[in-house]
Short mmCIF file of C-alpha atoms and ligand atoms in Angstrom, two decimals:
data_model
loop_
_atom_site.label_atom_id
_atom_site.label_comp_id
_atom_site.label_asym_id
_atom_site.label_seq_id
_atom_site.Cartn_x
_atom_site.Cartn_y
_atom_site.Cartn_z
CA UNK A 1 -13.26 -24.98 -4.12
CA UNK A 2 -11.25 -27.88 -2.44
CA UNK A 3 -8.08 -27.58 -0.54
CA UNK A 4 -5.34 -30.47 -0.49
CA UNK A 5 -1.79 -30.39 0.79
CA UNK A 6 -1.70 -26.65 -0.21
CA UNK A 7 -3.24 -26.56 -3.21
CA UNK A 8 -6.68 -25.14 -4.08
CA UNK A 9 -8.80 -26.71 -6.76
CA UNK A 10 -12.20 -25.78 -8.47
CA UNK A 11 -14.27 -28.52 -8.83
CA UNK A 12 -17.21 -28.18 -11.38
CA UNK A 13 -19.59 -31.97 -11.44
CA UNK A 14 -22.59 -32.23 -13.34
CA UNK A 15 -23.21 -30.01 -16.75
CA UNK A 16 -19.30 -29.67 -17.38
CA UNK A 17 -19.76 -27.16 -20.44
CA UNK A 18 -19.34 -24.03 -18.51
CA UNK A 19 -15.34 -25.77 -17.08
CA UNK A 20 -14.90 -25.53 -20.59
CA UNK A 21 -12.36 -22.86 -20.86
CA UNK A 22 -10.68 -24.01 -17.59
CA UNK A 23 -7.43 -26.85 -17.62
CA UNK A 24 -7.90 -29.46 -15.66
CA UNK A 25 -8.39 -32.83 -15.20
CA UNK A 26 -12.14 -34.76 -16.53
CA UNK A 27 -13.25 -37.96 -15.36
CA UNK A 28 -16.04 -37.81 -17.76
CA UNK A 29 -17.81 -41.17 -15.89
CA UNK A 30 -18.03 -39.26 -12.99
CA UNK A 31 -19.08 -36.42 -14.29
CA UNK A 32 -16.37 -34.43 -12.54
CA UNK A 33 -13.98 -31.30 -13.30
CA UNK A 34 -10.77 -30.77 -11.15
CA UNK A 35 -9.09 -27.17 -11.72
CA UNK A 36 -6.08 -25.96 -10.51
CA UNK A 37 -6.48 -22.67 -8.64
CA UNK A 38 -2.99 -21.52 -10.68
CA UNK A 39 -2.33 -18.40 -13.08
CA UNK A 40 -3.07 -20.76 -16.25
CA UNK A 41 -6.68 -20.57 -14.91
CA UNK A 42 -6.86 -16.74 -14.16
CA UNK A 43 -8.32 -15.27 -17.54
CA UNK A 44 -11.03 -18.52 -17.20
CA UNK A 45 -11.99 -17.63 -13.58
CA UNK A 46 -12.56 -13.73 -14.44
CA UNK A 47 -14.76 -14.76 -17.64
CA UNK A 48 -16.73 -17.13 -15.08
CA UNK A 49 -16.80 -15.40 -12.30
CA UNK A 50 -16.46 -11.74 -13.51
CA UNK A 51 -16.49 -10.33 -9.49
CA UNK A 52 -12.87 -12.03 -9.02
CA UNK A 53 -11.44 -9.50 -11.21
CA UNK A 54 -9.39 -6.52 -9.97
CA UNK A 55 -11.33 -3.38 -10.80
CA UNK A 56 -10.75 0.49 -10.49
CA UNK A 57 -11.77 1.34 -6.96
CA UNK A 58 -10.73 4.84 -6.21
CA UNK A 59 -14.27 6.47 -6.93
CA UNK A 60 -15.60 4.83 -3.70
CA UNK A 61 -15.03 7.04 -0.72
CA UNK A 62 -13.11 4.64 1.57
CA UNK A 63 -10.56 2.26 -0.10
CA UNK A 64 -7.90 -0.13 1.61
CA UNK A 65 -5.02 -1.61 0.62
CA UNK A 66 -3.50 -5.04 2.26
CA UNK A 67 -0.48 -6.11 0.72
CA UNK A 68 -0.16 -9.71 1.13
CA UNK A 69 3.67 -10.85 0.84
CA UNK A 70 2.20 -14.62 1.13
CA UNK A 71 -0.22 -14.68 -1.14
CA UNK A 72 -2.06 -16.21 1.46
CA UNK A 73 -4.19 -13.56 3.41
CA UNK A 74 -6.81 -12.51 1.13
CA UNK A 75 -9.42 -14.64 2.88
CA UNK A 76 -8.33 -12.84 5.98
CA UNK A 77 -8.69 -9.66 4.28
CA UNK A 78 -11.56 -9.97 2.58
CA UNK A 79 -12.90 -11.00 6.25
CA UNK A 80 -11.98 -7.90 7.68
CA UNK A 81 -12.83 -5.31 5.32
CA UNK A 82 -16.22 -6.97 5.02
CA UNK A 83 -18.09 -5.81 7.64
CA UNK A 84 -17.33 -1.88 6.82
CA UNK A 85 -17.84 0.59 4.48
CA UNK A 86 -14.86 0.14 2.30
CA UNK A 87 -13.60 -0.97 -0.59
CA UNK A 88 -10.38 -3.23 -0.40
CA UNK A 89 -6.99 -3.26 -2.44
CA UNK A 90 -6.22 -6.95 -2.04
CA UNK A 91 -3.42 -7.06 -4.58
CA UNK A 92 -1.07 -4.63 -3.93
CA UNK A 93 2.91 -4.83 -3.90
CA UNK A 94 5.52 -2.71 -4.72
CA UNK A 95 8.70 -3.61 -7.34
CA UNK A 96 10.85 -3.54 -4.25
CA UNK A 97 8.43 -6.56 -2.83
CA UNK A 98 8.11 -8.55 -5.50
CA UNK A 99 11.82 -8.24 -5.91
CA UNK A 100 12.58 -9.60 -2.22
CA UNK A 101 9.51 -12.46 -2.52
CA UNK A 102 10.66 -13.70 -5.77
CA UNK A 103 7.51 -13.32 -6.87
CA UNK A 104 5.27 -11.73 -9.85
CA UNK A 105 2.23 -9.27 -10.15
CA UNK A 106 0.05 -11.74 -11.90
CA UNK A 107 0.38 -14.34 -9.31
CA UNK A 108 -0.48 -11.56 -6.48
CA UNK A 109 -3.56 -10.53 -8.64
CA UNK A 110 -3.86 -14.35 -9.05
CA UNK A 111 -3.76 -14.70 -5.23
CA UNK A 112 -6.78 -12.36 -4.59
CA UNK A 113 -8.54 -13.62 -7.57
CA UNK A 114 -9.17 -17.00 -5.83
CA UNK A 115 -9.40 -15.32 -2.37
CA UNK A 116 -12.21 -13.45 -3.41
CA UNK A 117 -14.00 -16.38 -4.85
CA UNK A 118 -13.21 -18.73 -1.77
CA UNK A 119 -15.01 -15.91 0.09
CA UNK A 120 -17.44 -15.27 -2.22
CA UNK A 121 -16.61 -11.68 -2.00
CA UNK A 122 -18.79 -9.77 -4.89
CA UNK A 123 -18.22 -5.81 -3.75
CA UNK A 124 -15.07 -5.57 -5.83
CA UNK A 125 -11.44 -4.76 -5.17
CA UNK A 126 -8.33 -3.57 -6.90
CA UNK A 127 -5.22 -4.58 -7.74
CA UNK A 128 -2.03 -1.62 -7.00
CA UNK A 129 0.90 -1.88 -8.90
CA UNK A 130 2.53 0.11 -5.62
CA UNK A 131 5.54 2.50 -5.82
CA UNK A 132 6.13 2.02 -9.51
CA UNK A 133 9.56 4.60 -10.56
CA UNK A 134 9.88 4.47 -14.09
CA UNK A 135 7.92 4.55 -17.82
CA UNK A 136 8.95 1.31 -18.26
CA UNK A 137 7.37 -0.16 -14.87
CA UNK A 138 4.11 1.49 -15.49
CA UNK A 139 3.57 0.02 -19.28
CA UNK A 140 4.50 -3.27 -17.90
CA UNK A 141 1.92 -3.23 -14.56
CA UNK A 142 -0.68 -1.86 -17.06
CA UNK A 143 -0.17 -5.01 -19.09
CA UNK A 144 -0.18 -7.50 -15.82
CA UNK A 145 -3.58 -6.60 -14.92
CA UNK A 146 -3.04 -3.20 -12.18
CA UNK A 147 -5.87 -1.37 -11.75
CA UNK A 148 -4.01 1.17 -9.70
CA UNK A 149 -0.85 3.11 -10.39
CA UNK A 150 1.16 4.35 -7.94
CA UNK A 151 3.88 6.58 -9.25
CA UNK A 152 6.99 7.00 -6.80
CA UNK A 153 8.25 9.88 -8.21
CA UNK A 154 10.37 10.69 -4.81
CA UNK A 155 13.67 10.12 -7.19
CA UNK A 156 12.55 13.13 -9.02
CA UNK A 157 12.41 15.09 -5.93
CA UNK A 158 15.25 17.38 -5.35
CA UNK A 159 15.47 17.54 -1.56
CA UNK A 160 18.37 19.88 -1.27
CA UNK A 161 16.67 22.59 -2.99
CA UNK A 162 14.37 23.03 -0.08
CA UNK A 163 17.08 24.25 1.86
CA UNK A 164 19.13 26.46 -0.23
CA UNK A 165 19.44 29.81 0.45
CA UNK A 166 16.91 32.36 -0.20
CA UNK A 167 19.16 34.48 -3.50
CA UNK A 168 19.31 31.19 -5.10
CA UNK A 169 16.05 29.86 -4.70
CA UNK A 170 13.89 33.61 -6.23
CA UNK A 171 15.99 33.10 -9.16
CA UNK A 172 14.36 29.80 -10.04
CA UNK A 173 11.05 30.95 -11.36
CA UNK A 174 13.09 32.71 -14.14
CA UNK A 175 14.48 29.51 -15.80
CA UNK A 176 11.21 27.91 -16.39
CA UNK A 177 9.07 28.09 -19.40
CA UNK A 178 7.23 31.63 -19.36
CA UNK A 179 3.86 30.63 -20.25
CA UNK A 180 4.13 28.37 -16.96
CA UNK A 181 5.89 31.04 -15.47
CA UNK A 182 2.98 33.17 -15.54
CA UNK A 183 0.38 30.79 -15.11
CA UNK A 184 1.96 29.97 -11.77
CA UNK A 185 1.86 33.81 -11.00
CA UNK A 186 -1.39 33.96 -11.66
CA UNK A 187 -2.60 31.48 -10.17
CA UNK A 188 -0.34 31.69 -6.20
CA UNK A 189 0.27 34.96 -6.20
CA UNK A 190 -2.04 37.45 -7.84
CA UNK A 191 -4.81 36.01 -5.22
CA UNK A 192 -4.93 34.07 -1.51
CA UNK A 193 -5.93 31.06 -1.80
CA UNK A 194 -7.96 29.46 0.67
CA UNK A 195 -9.10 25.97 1.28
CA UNK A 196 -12.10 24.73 3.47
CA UNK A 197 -11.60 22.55 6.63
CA UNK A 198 -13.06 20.41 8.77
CA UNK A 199 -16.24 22.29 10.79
CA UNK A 200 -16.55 25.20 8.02
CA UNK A 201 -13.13 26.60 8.75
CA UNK A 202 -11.25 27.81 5.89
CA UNK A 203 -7.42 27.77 5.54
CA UNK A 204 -5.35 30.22 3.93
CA UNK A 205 -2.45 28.21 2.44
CA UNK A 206 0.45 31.07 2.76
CA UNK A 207 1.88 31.16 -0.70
CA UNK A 208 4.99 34.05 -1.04
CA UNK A 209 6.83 34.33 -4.25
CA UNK A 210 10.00 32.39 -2.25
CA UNK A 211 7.83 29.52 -1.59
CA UNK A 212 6.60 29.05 -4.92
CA UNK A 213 10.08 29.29 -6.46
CA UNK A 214 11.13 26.93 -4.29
CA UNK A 215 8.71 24.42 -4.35
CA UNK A 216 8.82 24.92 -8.38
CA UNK A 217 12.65 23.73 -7.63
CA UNK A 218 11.70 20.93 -5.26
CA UNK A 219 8.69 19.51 -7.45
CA UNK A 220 9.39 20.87 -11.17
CA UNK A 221 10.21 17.59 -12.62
CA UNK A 222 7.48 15.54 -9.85
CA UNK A 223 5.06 17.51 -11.60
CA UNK A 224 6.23 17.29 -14.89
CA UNK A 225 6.81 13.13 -14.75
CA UNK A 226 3.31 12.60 -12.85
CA UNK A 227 1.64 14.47 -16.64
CA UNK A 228 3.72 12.98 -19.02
CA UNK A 229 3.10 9.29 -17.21
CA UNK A 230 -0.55 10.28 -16.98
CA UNK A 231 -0.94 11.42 -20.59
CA UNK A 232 1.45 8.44 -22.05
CA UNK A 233 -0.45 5.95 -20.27
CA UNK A 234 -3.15 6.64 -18.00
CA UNK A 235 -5.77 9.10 -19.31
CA UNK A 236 -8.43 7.16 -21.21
CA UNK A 237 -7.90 3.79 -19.07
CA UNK A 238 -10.17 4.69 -16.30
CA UNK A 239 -7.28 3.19 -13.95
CA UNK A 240 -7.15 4.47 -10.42
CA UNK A 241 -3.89 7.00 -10.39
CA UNK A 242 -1.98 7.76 -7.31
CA UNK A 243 0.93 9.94 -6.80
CA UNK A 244 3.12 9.18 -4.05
CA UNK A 245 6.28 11.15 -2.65
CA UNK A 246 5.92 10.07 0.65
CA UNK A 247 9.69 8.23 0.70
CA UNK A 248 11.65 11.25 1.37
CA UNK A 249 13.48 12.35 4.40
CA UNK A 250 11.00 15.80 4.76
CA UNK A 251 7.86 16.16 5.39
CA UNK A 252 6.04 17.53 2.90
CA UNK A 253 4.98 21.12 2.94
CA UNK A 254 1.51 21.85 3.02
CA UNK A 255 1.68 24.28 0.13
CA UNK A 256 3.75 22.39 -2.08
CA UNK A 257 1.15 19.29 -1.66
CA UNK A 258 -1.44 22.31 -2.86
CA UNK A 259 0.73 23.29 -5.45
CA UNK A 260 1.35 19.83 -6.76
CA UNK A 261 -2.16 18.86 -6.98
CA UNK A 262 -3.45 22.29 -8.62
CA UNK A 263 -1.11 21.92 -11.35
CA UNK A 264 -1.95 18.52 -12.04
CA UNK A 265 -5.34 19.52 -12.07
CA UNK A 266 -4.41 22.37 -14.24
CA UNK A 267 -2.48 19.78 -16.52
CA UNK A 268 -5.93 17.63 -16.98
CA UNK A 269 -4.52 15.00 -14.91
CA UNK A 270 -7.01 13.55 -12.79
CA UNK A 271 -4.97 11.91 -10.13
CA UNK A 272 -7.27 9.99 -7.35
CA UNK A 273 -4.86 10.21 -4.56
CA UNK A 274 -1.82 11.85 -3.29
CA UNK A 275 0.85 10.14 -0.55
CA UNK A 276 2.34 13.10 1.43
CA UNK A 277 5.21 12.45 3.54
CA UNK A 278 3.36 13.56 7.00
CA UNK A 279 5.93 15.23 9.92
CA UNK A 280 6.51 12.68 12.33
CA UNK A 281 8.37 9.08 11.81
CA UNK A 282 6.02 6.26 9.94
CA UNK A 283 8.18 3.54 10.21
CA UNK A 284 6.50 0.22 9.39
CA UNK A 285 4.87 -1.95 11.35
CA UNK A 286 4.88 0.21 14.50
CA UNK A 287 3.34 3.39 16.51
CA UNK A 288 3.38 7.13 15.27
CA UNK A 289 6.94 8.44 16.36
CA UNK A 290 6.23 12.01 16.90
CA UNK A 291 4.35 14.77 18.12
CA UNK A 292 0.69 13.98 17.86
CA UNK A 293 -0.21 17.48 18.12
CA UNK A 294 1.42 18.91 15.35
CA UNK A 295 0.50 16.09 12.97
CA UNK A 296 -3.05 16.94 13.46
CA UNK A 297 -2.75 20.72 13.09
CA UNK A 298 -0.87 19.78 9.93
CA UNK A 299 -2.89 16.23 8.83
CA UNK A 300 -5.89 19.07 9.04
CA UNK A 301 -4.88 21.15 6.70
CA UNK A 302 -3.64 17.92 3.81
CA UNK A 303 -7.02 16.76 4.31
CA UNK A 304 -8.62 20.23 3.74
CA UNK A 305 -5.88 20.36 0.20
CA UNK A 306 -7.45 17.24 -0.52
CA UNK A 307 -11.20 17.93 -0.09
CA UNK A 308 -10.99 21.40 -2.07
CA UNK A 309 -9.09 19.98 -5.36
CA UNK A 310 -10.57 16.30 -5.15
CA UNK A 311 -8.24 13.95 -4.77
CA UNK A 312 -8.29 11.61 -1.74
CA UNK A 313 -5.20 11.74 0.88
CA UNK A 314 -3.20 8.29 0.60
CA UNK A 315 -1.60 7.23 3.79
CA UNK A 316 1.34 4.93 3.10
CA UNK A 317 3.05 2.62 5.72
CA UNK A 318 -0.71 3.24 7.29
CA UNK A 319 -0.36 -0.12 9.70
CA UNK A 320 -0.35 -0.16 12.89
CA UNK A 321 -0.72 3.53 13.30
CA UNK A 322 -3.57 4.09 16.32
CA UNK A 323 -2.46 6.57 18.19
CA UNK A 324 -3.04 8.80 15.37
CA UNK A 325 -5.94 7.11 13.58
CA UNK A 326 -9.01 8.90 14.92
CA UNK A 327 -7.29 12.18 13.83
CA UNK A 328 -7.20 10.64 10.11
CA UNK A 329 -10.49 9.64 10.44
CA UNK A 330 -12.06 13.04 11.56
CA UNK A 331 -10.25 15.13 8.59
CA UNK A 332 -10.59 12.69 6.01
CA UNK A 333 -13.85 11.74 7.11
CA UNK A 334 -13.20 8.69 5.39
CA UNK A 335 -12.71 9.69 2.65
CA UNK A 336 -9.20 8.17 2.09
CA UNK A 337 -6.61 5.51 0.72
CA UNK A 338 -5.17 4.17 3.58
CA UNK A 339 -2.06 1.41 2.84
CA UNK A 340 -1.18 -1.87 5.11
CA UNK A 341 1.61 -4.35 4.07
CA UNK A 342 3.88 -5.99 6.60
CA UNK A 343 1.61 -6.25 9.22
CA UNK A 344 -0.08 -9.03 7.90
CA UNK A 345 3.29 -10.69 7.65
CA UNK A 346 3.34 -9.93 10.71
CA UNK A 347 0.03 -11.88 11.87
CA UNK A 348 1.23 -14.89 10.08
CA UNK A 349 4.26 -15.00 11.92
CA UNK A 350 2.39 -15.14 14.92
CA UNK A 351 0.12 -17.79 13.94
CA UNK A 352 3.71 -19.57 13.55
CA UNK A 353 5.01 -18.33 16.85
CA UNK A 354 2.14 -20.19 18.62
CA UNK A 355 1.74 -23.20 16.14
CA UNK A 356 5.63 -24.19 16.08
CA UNK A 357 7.44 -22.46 18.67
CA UNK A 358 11.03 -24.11 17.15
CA UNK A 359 10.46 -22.97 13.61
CA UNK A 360 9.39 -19.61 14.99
CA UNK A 361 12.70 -19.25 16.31
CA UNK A 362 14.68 -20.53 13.37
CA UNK A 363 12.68 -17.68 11.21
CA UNK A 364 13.90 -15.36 14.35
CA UNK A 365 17.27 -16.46 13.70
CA UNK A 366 17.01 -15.82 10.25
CA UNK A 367 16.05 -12.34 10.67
CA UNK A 368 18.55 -11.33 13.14
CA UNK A 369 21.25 -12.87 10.47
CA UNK A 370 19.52 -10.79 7.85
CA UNK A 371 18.54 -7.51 9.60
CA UNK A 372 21.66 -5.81 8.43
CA UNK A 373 21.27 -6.12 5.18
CA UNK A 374 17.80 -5.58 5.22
CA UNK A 375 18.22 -1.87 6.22
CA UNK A 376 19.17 -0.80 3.15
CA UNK A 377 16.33 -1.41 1.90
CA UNK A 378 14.01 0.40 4.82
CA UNK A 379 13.87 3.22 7.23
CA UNK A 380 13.59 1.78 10.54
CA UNK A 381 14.49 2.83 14.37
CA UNK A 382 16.01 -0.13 15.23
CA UNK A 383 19.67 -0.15 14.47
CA UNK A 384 22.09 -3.28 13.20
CA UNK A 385 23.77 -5.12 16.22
CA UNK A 386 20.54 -4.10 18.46
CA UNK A 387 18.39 -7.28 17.24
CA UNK A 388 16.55 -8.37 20.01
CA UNK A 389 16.52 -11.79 21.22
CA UNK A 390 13.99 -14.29 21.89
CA UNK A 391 12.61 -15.57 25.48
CA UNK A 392 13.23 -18.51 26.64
CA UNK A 393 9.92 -19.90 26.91
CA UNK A 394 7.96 -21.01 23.82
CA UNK A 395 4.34 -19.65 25.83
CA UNK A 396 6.26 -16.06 25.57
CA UNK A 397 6.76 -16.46 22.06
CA UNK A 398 3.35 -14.72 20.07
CA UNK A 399 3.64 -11.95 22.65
CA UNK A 400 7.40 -10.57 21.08
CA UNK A 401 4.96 -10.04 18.01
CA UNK A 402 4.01 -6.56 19.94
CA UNK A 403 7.51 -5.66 20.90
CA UNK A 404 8.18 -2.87 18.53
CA UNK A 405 11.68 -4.10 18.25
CA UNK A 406 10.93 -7.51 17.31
CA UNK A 407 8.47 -6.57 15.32
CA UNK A 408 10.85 -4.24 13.07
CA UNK A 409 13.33 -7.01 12.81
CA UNK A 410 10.61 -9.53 10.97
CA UNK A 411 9.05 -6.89 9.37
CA UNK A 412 11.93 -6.27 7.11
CA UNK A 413 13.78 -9.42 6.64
CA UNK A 414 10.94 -11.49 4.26
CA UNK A 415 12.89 -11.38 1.74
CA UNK A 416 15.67 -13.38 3.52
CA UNK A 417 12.99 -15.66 5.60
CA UNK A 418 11.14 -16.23 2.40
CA UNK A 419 13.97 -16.55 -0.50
CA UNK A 420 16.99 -16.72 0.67
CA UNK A 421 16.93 -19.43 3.33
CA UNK A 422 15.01 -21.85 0.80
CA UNK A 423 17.67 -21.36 -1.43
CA UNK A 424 20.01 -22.76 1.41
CA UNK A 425 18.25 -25.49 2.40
CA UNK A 426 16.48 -24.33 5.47
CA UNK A 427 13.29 -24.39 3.67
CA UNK A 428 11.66 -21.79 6.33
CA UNK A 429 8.89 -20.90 3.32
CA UNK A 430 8.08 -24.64 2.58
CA UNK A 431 7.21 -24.97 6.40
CA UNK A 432 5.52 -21.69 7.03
CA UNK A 433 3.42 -22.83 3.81
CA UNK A 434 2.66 -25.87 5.40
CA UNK A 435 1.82 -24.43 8.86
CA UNK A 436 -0.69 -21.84 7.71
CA UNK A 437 -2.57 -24.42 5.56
CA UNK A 438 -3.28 -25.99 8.65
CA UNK A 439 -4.07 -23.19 10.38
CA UNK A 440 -6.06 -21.54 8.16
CA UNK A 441 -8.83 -20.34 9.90
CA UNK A 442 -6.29 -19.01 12.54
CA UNK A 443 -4.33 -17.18 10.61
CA UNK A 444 -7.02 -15.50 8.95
CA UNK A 445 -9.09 -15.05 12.01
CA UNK A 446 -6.01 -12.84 13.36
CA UNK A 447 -6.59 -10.93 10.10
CA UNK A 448 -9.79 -10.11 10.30
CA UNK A 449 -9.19 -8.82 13.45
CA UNK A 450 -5.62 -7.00 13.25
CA UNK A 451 -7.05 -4.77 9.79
CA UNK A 452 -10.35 -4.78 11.56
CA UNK A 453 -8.97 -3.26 14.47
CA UNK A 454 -7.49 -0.64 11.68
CA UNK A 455 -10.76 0.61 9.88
CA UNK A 456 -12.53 0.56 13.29
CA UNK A 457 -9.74 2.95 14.83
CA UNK A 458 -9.88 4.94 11.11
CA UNK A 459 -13.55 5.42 12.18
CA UNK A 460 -14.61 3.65 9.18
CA UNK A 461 -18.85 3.17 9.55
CA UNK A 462 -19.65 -0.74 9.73
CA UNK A 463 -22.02 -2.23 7.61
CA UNK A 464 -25.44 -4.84 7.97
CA UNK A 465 -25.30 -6.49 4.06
CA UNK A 466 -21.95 -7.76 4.07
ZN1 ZN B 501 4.85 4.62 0.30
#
């Protein structure tokens, strides 16, 4: 593999039978093959190179996701999830993503595909189609190549009901189908269930007949989507499924994550991981907001849910997270999906902010135009007309890529960094391009060691045969 002015190429010289299936350019004299590293060589490089595929990952016990908004980080990635016991989700974006980066699921597969042969990375790795909503979505990732569903079915949440009063809540049970009506009798009520811990403990999870009639209310139709996606679909494909309903304002409860997953199970669906919304704030790209505490009395018993019927816990907007990652890492044991996005954005901006201090601030200015907007789009503490400014000298500049402030303001404004501004002119994306081709090995040296820092903190065993 070559690299010039941004683009990769294959080059094959010698016996050029096996370039074959590639497109490229032949100068037959010389004996010499030059192939684009584009989508128009994807199917070509999986035949080849069969390890550069996207496979189904969730059956090993520690898997990772990186989102890469760039397509440029899987090198870094790869780097970084090398030297541990863990299995990485290199492609991996959600609608909403590829929405704001104008871009397309086969390119991000396409993306890792050559990252993982510039690395010569042979272990395997998946590809997420992430927060997928509708029927539609997941028939068309299926076709582009995901290895992974994740089905966002927070719209089919109904919040409210978990705080309606108690008369109208015990009425609920009533309205549902009987034989489910009784199955669900049977199997919360008639007998305590109890799940085992961490250390041998066991947990009762407290199920009363209020609490299943209103988490029936709450998750009725979760439950019911997640089986008729999984038997439209999924079952048969061997893809990795994941359930997520982590985007909604409450936490979840305990016993409705049990619930959930034990009707699933019940339903034949063999989901491979479930995204809880956990108490406490995980805002992207910044600390745990919250009581530490009471996330791990709670994160203790999720993990214990988890262990007992199967499925692995998922932790989404998982970056940046340390304060609370050895507590993940004792319950889960590793055995987890954890999920990183922005905060590799995040290390390429500050490969930027110490490569070219004035286009660092023209991106900064960008964002602070754009961070208004942007909220609508993500749950964030920092609030519109707060936007932080930049120092005045350019040696300050990578360190505002730790201010959680400044850090919240990039994190959400790619889309307008990325699209928007080329379409004016400013062409911040042609220039960033530029910059981190030449920088390369820096930006994905501050890879390796921002997701390193990640599965070391997870507690994630290193390994010798990397
Ligand atoms: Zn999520």
């Amino acid at each position: 593999m070559a690299r010039e002015g941004g683009q990769r190429h294959l080059i094959c010289w010698g016996d050029l039978k096996p370039a074959a299936a590639f497109t490229g350019e032949t100068d037959a004299a010389a004996g010499v093959k030059v192939i684009p590293c584009d989508l128009t060589n994807l199917r070509a490089l999986h035949a080849a190179f069969p390890f550069t595929a996207p496979v189904p990952v969730a059956h090993h016990r520690t898997t990772f996701g990186t989102g890469d908004r760039l397509g440029l980080a899987a090198p870094g990635h790869v780097r970084a999830v090398r030297g541990f016991d863990a299995v990485p989700v290199l492609a991996q974006q959600s609608k909403r993503e590829l929405n704001l980066t104008g871009r397309t699921f086969p390119e991000v597969i396409a993306a890792a595909s050559y990252g993982v042969f510039q690395e010569h990375f042979t272990r395997g790795y998946g590809a997420d189609a992430d927060h997928v909503k509708t029927e539609e979505e997941v028939a068309e990732a299926l076709r582009q190549g995901a290895t992974m569903i994740t089905l966002d079915a927070s719209e089919r949440l109904d919040a409210a009901a978990a705080s309606l009063p108690i008369d109208s809540v015990t009425g609920a049970l009533d309205a549902v189908p009987a034989n489910w009506r009784h199955a669900l009798n049977r199997r919360y009520l008639e007998t305590p269930q109890f799940v085992g811990g961490a250390a041998g403990i066991s947990h009762l999870i407290q199920i009363s007949p209020e609490r299943l009639a209103r988490t029936v209310l709450v998750y009725g139709r979760v439950i019911k989507f997640a089986i008729d996606i999984w038997e439209r679909h999924i079952a048969g494909t061997g893809r990795d499924f994941e359930l997520s309903i982590d985007e909604t304002p409450t936490p979840t409860d305990p016993a409705a994550h049990y619930i959930v997953a034990r009707e699933l199970q019940a339903a034949g669906v063999e989901v491979t991981s479930i995204a809880p919304r956990f108490c406490g704030d995980f805002q992207k790209g910044i600390e745990y907001i919250g009581d530490t505490s009471a996330f791990e009395r709670e994160f203790d018993l999720h993990a214990a849910i988890a262990d007992e019927l199967g499925h692995k816990l998922s932790i989404h907007s998982g970056s940046d997270k340390f304060s609370v990652f050895p507590i993940i890492g004792k319950y889960t044991g590793g055995r987890l999906h954890h999920k990183t996005a922005g905060t590799s954005w995040l290390e390429a901006l500050r490969v930027v902010a110490g490569g070219d201090p004035g286009l660092f601030r023209e991106i900064h200015a960008c964002a602070r135009a754009a961070f208004g907007r942007a909220t609508a789009f993500y749950h964030v503490r920092l609030k519109p007309g707060n936007e932080p400014t930049l120092p005045g000298a350019d040696s300050d500049l990578p360190g505002v890529l730790d201010n959680e402030d400044h850090r919240q303001l990039l994190h959400i404004t790619y889309g307008a960094i990325l699209v928007d501004s080329e379409k004016r002119g400013l062409k911040l994306k042609t220039r960033l391009f530029e910059l981190l081709d030449r920088r390369e090995e820096a930006h994905a040296g501050a890879l390796e060691q921002h997701i390193g820092r990640h599965l070391k903190e997870l507690g994630i065993a290193p390994r010798k045969d990397t």
